[in-house]
Coordinates of C-alpha atoms in Angstrom, one line a residue:
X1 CA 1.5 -8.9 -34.4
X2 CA 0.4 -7.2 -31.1
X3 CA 2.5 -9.8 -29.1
X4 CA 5.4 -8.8 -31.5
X5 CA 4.5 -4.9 -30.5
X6 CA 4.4 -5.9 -26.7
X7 CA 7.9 -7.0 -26.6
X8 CA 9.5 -4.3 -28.6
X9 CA 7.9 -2.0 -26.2
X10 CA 9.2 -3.9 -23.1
X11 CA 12.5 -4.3 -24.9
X12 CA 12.7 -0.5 -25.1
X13 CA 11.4 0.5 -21.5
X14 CA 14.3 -2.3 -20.4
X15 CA 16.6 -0.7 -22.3
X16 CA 16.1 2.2 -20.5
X17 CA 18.4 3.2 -17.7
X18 CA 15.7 5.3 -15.3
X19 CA 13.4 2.4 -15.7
X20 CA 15.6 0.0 -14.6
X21 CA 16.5 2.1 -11.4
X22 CA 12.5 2.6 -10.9
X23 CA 12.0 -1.1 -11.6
X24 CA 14.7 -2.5 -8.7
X25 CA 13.5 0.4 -6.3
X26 CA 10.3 -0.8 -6.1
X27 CA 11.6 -4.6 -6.2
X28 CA 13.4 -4.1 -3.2
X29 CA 10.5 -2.4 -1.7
X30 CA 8.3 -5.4 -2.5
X31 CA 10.9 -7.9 -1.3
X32 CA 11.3 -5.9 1.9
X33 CA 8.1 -5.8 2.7
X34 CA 7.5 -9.3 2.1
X35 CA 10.5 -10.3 4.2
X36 CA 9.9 -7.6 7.7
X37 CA 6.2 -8.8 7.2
X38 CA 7.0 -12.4 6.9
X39 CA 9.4 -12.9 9.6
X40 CA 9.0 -10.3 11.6
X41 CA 9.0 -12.3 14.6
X42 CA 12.2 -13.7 13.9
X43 CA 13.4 -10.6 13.5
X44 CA 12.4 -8.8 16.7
X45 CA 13.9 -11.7 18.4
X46 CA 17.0 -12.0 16.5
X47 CA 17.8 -8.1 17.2
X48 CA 17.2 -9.3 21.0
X49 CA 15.2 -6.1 21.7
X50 CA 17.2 -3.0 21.7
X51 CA 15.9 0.0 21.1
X52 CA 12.9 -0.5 22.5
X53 CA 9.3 -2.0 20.9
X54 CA 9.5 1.1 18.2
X55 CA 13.2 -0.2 17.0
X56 CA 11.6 -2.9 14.6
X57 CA 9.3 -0.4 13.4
X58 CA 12.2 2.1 13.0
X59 CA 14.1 -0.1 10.9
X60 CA 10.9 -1.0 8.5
X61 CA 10.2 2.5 8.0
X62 CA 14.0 3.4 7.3
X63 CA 14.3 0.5 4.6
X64 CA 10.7 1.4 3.3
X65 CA 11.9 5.1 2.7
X66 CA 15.5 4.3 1.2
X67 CA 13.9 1.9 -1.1
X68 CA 11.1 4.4 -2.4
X69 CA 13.4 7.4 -2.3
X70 CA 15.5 5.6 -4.5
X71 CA 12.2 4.8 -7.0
X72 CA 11.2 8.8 -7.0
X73 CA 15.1 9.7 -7.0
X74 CA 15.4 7.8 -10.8
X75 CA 12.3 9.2 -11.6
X76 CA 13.5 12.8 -10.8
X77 CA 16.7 11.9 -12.6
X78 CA 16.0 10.4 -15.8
X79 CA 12.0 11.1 -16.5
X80 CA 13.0 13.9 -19.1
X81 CA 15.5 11.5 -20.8
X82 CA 13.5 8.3 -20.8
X83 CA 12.0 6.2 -23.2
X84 CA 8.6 7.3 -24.6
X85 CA 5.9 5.0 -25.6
X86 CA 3.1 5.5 -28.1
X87 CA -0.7 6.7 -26.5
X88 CA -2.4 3.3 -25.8
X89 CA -5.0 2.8 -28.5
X90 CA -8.8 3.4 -27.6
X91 CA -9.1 -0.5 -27.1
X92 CA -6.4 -0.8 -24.9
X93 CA -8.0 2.3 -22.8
X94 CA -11.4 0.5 -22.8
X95 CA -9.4 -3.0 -21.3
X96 CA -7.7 -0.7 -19.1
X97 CA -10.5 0.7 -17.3
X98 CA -12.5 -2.7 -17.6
X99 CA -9.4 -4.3 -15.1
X100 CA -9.1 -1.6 -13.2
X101 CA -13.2 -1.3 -12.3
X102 CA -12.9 -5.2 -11.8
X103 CA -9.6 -4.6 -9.2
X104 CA -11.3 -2.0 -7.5
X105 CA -14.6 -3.6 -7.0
X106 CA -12.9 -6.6 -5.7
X107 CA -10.5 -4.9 -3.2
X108 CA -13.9 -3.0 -2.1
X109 CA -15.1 -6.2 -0.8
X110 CA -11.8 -6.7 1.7
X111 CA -12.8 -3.1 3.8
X112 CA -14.1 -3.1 6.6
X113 CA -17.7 -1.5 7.0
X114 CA -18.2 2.2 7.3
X115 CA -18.9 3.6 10.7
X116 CA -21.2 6.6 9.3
X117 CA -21.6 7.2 12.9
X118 CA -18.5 8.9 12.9
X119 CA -19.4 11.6 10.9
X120 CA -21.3 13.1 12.6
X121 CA -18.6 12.8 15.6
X122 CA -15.8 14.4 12.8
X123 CA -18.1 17.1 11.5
X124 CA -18.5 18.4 15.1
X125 CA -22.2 17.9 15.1
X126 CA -21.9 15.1 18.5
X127 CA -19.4 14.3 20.6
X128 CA -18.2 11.2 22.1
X129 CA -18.8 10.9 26.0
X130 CA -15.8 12.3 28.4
X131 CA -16.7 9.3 30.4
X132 CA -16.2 6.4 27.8
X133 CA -12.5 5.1 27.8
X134 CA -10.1 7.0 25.4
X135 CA -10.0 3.4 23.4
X136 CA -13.8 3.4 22.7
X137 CA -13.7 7.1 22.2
X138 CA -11.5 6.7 19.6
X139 CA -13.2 4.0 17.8
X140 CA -16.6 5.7 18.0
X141 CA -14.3 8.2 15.9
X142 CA -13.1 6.2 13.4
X143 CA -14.9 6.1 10.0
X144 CA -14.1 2.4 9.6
X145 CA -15.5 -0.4 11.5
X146 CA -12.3 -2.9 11.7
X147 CA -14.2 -5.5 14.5
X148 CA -17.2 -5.6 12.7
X149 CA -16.7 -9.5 11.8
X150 CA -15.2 -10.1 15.2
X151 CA -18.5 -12.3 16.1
X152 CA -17.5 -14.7 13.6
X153 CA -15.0 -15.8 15.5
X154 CA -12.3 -15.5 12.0
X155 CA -9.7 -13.2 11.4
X156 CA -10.9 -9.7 11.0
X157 CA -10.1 -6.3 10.5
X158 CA -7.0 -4.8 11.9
X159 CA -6.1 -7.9 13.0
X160 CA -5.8 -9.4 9.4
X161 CA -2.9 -7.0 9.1

C-alpha cells in the first residue's frame, strides 16, 4: 500500500513540468561537477592554457552558475503552478529527522578540527604577529584546522579536495 502511494506521488511530481526542469538542472550540475572534478587535468591541458591559471576555474564557475540558474529559474517559473503533495505523516517526520541526524553526524566526522584559537584572533581580542609570514597569519586565522592529520602522512584536509 505505501509502496503503491510512493509511486503515485513520484508519478505526479514527474508529471510535473517545473520539476522536471528543477530535476535536469541539478542533473547537469551533478554531472558537471563530476566531470571538471574528474578530469580536470585533462582538461587544463586540452584547453592548452589560455586565459591564464584562473580560465579553468572561470569556465567551472560559469557552467556551475548556468546550471543552478537554470534549477532556481524553474523554480521561480512554475513553483505557484506545480504539483502539491500531501504533509508527510508524523512517521515519516520522525524517519526524516532519524536520517538526517544520522547524515549529519557522519559528515561531522569528515571536518577538519576546529582552531578555537582563532577566535579569539576574529573577535579582536589577539592578534597574529606582523612578523609571521602572511601564509601562517592567515592560518592562525582560520577557524578550521585543515593540516591537522598532515603527520599521518594520508591525505588530509584541503588537500582531500
Amino acid at each position: 500500500m505505501a509502496l503503491a502511494a510512493s509511486r503515485q506521488r513520484m508519478r505526479v511530481v514527474l508529471q510535473d513540468r517545473g520539476a522536471r526542469w528543477v530535476l535536469a538542472g541539478w542533473t547537469v550540475f551533478t554531472v558537471e561537477n563530476l566531470i571538471m572534478s574528474e578530469y580536470k587535468a585533462d582538461i587544463k591541458q586540452l584547453w592548452g592554457g589560455a586565459g591564464g591559471p584562473g580560465a579553468y576555474m572561470n569556465f567551472y564557475a560559469t557552467l556551475s552558475t548556468a546550471a543552478m540558474g537554470s534549477t532556481v529559474a524553474a523554480y521561480y517559473r512554475f513553483a505557484q503552478h506545480g504539483a502539491q503533495l500531501p504533509a508527510p505523516s508524523a512517521k515519516m517526520r520522525v524517519l526524516a529527522f532519524v536520517f538526517r541526524t544520522t547524515g549529519l553526524a557522519m559528515i561531522s566526522q569528515l571536518l577538519p578540527p576546529i582552531n578555537l584559537g582563532a577566535l579569539s584572533i576574529l573577535l579582536g581580542f589577539y592578534e597574529a604577529p606582523k612578523d609571521l609570514p602572511q601564509q601562517v597569519r592567515g592560518q592562525m586565522a582560520c577557524p578550521f584546522d585543515f593540516n591537522a592529520y598532515a603527520s599521518r602522512g594520508e591525505v588530509y584536509g584541503i588537500t582531500r579536495v
